[in-house]
mmCIF file with all atom_site columns, N, CA and C in Angstrom:
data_model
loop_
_atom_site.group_PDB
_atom_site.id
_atom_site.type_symbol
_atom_site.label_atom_id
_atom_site.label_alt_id
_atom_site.label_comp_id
_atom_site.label_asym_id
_atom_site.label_entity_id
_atom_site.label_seq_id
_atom_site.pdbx_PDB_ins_code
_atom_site.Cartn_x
_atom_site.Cartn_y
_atom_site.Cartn_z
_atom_site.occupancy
_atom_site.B_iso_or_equiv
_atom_site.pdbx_formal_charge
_atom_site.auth_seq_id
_atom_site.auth_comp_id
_atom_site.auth_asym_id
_atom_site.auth_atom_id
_atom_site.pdbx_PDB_model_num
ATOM 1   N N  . UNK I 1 1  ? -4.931  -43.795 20.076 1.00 0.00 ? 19 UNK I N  1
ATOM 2   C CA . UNK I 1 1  ? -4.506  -44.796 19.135 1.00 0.00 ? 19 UNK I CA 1
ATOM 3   C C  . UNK I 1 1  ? -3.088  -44.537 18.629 1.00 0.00 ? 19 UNK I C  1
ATOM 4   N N  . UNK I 1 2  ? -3.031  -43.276 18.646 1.00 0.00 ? 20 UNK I N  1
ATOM 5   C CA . UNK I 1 2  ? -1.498  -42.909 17.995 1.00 0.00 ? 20 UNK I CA 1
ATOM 6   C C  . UNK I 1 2  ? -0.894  -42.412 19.373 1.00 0.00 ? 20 UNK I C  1
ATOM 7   N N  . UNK I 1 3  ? -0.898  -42.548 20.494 1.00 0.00 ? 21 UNK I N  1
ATOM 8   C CA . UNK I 1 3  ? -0.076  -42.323 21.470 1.00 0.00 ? 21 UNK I CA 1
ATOM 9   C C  . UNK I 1 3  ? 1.289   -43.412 21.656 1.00 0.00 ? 21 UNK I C  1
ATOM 10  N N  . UNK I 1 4  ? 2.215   -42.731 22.407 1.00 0.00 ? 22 UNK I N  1
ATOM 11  C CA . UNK I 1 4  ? 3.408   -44.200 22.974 1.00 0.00 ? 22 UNK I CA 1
ATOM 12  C C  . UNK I 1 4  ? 2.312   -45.182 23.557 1.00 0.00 ? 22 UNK I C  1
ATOM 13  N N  . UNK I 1 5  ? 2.901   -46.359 23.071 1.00 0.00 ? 23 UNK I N  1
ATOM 14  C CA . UNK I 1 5  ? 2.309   -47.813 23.692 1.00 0.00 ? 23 UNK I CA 1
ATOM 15  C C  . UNK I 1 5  ? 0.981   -47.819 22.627 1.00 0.00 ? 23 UNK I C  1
ATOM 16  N N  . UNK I 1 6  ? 0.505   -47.161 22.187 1.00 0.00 ? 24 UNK I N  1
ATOM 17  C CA . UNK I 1 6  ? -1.004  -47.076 21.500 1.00 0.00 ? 24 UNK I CA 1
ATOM 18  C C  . UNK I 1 6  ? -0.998  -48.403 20.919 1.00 0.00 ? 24 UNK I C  1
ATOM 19  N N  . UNK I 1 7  ? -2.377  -48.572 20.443 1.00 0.00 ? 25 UNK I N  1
ATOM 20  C CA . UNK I 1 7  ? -2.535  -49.376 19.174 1.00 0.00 ? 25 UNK I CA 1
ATOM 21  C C  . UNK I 1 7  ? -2.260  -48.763 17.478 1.00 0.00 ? 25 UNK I C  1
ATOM 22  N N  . UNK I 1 8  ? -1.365  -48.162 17.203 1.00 0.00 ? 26 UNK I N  1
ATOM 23  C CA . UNK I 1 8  ? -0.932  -48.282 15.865 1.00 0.00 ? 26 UNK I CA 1
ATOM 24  C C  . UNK I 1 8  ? 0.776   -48.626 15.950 1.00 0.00 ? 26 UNK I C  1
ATOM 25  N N  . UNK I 1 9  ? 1.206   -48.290 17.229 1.00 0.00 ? 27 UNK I N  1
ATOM 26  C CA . UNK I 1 9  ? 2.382   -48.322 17.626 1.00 0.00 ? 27 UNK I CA 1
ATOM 27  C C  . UNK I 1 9  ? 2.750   -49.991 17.667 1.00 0.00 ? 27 UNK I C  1
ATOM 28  N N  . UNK I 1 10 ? 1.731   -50.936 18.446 1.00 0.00 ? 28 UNK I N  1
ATOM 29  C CA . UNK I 1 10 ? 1.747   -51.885 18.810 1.00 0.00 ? 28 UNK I CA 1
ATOM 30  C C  . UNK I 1 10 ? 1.917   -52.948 17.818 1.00 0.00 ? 28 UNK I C  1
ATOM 31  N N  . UNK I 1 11 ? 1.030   -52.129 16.709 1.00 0.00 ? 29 UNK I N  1
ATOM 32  C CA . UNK I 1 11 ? 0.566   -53.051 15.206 1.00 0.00 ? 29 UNK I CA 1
ATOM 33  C C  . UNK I 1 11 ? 1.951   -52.497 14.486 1.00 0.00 ? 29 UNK I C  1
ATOM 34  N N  . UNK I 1 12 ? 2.579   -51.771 14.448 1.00 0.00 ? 30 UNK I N  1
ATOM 35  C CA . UNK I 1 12 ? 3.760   -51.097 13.632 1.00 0.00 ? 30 UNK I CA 1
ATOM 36  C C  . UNK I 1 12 ? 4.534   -51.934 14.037 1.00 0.00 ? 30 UNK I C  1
ATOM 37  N N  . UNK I 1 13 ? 4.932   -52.417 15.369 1.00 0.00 ? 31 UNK I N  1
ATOM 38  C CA . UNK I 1 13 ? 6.240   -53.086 16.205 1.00 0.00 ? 31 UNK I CA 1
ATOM 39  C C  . UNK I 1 13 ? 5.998   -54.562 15.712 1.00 0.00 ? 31 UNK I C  1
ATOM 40  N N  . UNK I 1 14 ? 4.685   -55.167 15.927 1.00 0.00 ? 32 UNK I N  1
ATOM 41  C CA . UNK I 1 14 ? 4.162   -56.079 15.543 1.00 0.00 ? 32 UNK I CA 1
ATOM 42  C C  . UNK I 1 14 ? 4.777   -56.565 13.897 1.00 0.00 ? 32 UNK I C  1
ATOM 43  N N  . UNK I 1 15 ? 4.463   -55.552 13.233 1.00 0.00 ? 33 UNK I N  1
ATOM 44  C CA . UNK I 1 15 ? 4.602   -55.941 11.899 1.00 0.00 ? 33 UNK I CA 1
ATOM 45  C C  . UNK I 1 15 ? 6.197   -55.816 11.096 1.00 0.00 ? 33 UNK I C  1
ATOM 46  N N  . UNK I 1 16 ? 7.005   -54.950 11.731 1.00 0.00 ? 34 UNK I N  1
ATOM 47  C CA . UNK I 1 16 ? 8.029   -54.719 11.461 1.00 0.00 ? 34 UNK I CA 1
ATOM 48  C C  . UNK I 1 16 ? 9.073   -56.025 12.211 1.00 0.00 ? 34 UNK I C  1
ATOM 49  N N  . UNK I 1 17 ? 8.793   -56.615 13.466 1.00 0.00 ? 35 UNK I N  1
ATOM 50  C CA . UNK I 1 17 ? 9.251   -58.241 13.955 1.00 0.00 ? 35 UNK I CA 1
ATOM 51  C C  . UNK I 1 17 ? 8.874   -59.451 12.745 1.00 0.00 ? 35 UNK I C  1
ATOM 52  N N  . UNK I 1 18 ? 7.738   -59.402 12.217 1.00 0.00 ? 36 UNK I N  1
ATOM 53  C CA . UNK I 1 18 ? 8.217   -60.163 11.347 1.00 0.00 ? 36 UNK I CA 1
ATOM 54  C C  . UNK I 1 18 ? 9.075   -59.613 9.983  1.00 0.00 ? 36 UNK I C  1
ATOM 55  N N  . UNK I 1 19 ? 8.926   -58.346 10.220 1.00 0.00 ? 37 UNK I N  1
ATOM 56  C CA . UNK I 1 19 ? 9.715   -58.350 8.565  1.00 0.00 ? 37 UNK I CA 1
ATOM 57  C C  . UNK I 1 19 ? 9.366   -57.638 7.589  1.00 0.00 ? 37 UNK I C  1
ATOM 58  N N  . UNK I 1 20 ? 8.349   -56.900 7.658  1.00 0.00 ? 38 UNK I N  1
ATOM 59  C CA . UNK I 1 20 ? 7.467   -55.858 6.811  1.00 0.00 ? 38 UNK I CA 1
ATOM 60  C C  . UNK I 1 20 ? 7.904   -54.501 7.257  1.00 0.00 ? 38 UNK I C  1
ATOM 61  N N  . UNK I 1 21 ? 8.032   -54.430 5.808  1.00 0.00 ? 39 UNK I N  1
ATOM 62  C CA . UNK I 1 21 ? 8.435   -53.373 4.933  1.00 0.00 ? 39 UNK I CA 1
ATOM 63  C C  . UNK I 1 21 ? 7.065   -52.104 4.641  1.00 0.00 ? 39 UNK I C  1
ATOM 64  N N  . UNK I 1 22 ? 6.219   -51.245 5.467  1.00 0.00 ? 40 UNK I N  1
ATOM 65  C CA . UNK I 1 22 ? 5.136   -51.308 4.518  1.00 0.00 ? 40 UNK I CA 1
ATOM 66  C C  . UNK I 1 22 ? 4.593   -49.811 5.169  1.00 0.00 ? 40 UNK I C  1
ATOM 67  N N  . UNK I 1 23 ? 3.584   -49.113 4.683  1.00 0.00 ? 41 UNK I N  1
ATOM 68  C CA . UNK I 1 23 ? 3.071   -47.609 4.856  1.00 0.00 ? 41 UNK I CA 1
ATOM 69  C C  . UNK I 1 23 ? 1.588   -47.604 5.209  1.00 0.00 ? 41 UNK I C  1
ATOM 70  N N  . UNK I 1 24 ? 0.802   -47.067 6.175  1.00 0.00 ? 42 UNK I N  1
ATOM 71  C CA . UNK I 1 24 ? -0.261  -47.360 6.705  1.00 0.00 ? 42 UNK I CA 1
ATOM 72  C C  . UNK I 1 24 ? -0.979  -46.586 5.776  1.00 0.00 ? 42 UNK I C  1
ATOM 73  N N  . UNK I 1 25 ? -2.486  -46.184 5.524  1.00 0.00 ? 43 UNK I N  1
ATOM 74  C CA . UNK I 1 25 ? -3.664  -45.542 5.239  1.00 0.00 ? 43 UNK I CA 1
ATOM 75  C C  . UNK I 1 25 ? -4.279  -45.457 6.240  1.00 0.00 ? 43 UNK I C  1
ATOM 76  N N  . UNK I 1 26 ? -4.987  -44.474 6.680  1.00 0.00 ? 44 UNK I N  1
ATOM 77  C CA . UNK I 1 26 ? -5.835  -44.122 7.674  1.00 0.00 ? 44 UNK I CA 1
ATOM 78  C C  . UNK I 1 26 ? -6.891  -43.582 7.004  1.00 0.00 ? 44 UNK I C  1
ATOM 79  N N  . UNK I 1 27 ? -8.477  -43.932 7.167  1.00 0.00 ? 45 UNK I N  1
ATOM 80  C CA . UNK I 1 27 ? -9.392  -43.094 6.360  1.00 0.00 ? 45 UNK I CA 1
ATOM 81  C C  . UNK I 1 27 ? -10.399 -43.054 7.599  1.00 0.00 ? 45 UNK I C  1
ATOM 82  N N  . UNK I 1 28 ? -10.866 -42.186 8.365  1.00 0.00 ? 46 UNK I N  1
ATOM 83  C CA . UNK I 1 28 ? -11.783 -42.124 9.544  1.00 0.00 ? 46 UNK I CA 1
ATOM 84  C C  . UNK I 1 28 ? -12.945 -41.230 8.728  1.00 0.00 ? 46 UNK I C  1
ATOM 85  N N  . UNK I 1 29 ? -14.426 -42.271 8.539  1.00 0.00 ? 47 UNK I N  1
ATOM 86  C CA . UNK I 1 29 ? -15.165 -41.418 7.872  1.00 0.00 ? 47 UNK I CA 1
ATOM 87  C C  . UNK I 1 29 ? -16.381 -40.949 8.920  1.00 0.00 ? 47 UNK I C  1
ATOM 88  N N  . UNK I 1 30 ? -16.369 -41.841 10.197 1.00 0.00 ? 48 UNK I N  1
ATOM 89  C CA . UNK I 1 30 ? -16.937 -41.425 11.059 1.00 0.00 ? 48 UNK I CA 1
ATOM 90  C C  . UNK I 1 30 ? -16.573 -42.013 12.159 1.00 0.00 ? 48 UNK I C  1
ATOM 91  N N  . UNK I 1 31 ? -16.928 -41.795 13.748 1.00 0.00 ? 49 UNK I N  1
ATOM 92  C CA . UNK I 1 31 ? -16.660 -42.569 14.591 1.00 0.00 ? 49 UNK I CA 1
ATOM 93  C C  . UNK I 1 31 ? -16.695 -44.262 14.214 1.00 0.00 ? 49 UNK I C  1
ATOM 94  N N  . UNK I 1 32 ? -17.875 -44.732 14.020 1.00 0.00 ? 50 UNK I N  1
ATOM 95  C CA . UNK I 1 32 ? -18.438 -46.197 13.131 1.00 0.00 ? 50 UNK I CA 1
ATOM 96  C C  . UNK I 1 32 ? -17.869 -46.477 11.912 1.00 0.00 ? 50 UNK I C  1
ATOM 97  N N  . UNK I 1 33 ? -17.074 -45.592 11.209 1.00 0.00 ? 51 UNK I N  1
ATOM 98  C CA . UNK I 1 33 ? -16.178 -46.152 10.159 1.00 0.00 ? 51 UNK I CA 1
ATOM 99  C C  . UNK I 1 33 ? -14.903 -45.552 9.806  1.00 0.00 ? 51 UNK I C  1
ATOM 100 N N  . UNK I 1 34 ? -14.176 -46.643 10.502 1.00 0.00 ? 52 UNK I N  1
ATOM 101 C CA . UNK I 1 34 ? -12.905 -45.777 10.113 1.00 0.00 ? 52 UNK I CA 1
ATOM 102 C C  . UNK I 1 34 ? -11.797 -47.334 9.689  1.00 0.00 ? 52 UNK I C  1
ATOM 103 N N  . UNK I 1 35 ? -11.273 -47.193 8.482  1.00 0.00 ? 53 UNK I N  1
ATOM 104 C CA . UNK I 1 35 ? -10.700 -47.750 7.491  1.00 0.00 ? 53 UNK I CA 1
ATOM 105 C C  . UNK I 1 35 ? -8.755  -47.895 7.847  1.00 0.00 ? 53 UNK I C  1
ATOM 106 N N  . UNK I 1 36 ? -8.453  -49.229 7.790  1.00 0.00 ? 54 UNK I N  1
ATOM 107 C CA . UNK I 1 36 ? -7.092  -48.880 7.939  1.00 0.00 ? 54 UNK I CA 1
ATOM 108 C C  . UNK I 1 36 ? -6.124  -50.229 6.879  1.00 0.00 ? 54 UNK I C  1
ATOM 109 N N  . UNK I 1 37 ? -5.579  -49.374 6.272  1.00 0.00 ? 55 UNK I N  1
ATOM 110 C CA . UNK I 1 37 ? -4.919  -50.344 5.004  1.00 0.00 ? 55 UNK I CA 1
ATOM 111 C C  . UNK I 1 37 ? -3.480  -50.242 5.532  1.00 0.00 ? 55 UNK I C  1
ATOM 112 N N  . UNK I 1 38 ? -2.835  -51.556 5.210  1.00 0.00 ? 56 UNK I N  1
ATOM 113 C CA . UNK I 1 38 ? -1.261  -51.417 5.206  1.00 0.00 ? 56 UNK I CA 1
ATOM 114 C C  . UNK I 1 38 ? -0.506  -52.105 3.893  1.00 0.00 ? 56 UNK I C  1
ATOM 115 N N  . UNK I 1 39 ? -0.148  -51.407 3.268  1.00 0.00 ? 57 UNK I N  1
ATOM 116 C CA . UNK I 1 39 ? 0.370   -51.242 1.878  1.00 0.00 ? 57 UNK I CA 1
ATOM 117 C C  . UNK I 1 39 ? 2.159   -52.222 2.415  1.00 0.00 ? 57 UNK I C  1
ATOM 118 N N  . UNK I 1 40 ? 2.118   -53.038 1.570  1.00 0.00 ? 58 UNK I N  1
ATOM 119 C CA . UNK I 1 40 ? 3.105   -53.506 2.184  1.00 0.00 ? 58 UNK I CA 1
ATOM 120 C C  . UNK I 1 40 ? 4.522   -53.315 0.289  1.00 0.00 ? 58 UNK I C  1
ATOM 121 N N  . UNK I 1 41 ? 5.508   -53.076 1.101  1.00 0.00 ? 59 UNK I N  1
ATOM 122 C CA . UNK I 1 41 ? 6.493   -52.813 0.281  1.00 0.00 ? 59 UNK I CA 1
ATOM 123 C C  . UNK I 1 41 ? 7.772   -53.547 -0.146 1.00 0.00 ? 59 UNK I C  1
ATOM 124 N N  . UNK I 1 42 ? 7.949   -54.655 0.628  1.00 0.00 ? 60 UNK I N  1
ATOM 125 C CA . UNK I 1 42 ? 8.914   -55.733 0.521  1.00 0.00 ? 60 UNK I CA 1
ATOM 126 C C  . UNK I 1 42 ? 8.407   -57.094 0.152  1.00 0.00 ? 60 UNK I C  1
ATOM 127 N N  . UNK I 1 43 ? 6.817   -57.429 0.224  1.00 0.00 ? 61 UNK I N  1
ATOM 128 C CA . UNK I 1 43 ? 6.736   -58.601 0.181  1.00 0.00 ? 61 UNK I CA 1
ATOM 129 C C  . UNK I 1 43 ? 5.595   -58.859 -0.865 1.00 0.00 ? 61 UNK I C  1
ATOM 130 N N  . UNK I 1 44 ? 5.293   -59.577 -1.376 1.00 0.00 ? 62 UNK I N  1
ATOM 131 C CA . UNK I 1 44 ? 4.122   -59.675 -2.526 1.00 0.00 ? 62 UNK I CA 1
ATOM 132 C C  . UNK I 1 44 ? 2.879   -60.166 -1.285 1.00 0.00 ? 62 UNK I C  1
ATOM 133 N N  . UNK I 1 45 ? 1.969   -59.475 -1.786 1.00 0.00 ? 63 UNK I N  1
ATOM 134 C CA . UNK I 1 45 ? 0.515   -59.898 -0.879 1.00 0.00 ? 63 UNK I CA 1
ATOM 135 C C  . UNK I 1 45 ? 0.012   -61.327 -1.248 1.00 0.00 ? 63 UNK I C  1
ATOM 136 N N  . UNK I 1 46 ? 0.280   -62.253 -0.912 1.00 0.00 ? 64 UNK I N  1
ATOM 137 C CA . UNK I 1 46 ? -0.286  -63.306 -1.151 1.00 0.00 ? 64 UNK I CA 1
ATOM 138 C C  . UNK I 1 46 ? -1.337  -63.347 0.010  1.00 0.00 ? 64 UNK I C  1
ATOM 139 N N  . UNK I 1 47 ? -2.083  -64.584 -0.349 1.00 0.00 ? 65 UNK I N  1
ATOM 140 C CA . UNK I 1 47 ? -3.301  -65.043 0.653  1.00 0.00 ? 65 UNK I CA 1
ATOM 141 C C  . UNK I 1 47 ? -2.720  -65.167 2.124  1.00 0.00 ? 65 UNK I C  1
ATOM 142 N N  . UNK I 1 48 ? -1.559  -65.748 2.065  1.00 0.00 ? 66 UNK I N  1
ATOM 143 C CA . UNK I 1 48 ? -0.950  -66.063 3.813  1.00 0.00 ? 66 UNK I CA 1
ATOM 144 C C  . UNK I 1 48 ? 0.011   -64.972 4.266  1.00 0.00 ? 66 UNK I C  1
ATOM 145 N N  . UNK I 1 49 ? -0.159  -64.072 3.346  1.00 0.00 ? 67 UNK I N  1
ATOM 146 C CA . UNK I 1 49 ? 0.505   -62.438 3.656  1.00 0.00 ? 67 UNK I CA 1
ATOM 147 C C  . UNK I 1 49 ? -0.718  -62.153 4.720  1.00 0.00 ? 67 UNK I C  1
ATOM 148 N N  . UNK I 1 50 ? -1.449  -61.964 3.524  1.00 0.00 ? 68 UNK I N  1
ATOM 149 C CA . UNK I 1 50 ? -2.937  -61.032 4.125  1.00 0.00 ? 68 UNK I CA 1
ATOM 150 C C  . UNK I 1 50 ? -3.160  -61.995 5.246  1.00 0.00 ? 68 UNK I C  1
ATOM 151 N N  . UNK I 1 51 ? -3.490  -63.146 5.439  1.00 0.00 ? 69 UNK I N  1
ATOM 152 C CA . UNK I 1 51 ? -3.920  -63.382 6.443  1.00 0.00 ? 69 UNK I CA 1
ATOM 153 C C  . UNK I 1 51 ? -3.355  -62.779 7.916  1.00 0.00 ? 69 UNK I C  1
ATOM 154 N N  . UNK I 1 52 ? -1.715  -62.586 7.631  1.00 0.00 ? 70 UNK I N  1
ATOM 155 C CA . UNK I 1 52 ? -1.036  -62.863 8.419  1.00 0.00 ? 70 UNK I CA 1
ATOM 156 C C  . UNK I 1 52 ? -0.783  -61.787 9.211  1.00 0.00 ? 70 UNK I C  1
ATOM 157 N N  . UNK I 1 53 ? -0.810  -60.521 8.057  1.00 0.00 ? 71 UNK I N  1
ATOM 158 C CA . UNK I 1 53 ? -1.315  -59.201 8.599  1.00 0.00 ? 71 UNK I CA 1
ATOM 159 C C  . UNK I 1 53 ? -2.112  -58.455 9.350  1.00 0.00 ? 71 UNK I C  1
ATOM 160 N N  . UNK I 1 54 ? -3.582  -59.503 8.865  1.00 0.00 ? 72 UNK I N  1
ATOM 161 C CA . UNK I 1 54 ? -4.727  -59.163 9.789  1.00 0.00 ? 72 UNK I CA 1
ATOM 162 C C  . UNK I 1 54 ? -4.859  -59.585 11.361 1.00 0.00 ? 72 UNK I C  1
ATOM 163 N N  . UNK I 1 55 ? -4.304  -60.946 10.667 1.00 0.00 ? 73 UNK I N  1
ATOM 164 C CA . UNK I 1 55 ? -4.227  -61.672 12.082 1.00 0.00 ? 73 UNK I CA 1
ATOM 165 C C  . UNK I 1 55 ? -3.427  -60.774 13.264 1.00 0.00 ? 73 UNK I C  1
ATOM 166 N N  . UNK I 1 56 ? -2.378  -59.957 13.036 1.00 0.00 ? 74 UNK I N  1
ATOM 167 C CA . UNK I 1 56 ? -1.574  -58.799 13.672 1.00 0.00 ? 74 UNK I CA 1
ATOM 168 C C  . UNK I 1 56 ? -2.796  -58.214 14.248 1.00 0.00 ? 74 UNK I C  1
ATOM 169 N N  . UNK I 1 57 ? -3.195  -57.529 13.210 1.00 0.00 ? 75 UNK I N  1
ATOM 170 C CA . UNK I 1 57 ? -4.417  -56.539 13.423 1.00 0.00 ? 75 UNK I CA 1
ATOM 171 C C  . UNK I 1 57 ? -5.236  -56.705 14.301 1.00 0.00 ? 75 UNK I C  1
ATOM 172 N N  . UNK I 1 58 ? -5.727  -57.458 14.375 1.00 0.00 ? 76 UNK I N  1
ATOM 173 C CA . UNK I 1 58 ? -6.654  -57.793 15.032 1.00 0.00 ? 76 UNK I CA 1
ATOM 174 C C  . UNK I 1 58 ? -7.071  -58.437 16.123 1.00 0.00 ? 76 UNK I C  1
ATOM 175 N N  . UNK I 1 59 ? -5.492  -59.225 16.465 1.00 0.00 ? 77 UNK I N  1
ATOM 176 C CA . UNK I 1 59 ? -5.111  -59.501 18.222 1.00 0.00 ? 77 UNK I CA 1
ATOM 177 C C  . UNK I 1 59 ? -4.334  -58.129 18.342 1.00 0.00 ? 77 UNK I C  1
ATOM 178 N N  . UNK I 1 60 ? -4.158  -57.569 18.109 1.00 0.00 ? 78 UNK I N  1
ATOM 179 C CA . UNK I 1 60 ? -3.597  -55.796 18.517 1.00 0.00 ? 78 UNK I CA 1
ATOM 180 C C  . UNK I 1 60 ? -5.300  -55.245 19.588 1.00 0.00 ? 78 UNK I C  1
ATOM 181 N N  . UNK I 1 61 ? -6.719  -55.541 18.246 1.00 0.00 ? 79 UNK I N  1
ATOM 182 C CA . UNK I 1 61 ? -8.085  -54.971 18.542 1.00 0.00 ? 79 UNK I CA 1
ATOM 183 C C  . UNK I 1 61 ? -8.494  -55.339 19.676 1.00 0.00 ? 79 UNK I C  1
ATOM 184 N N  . UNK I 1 62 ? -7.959  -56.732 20.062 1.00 0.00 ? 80 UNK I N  1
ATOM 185 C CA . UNK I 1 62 ? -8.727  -57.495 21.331 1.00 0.00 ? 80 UNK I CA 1
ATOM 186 C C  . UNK I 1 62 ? -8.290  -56.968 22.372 1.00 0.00 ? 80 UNK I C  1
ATOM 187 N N  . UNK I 1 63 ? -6.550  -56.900 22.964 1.00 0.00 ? 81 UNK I N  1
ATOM 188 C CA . UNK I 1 63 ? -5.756  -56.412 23.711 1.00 0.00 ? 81 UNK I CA 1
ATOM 189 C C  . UNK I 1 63 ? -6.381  -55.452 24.230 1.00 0.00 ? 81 UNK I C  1
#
């Protein structure tokens, strides 16, 4: 996940093209749960923030 090309790399490149400013959380509490926040630092979280973030996220998951 954290390798070159990985998926945190992908979601970092991803998120920094549009414009975010922002610092990850990683919390792995088991294989089946592992937690990932992105604290964003330039932009106020509104509803079409968050959406817009996840939406990153989560065509990153499908790939």
């Amino acid at each position: 996940m954290y390798q070159e090309g990985g998926f945190f790399e992908y979601v970092s490149k991803k998120l920094t093209e549009k414009g975010y400013v922002f610092r990850m959380m990683l919390v792995v509490n088991s294989k089946n749960d592992i937690r990932v926040n992105y604290i964003l630092a330039n932009k106020d979280t509104t509803e079409s923030v968050r959406e817009e973030v996840k939406s990153i996220f989560y065509g990153a998951v499908v790939i």
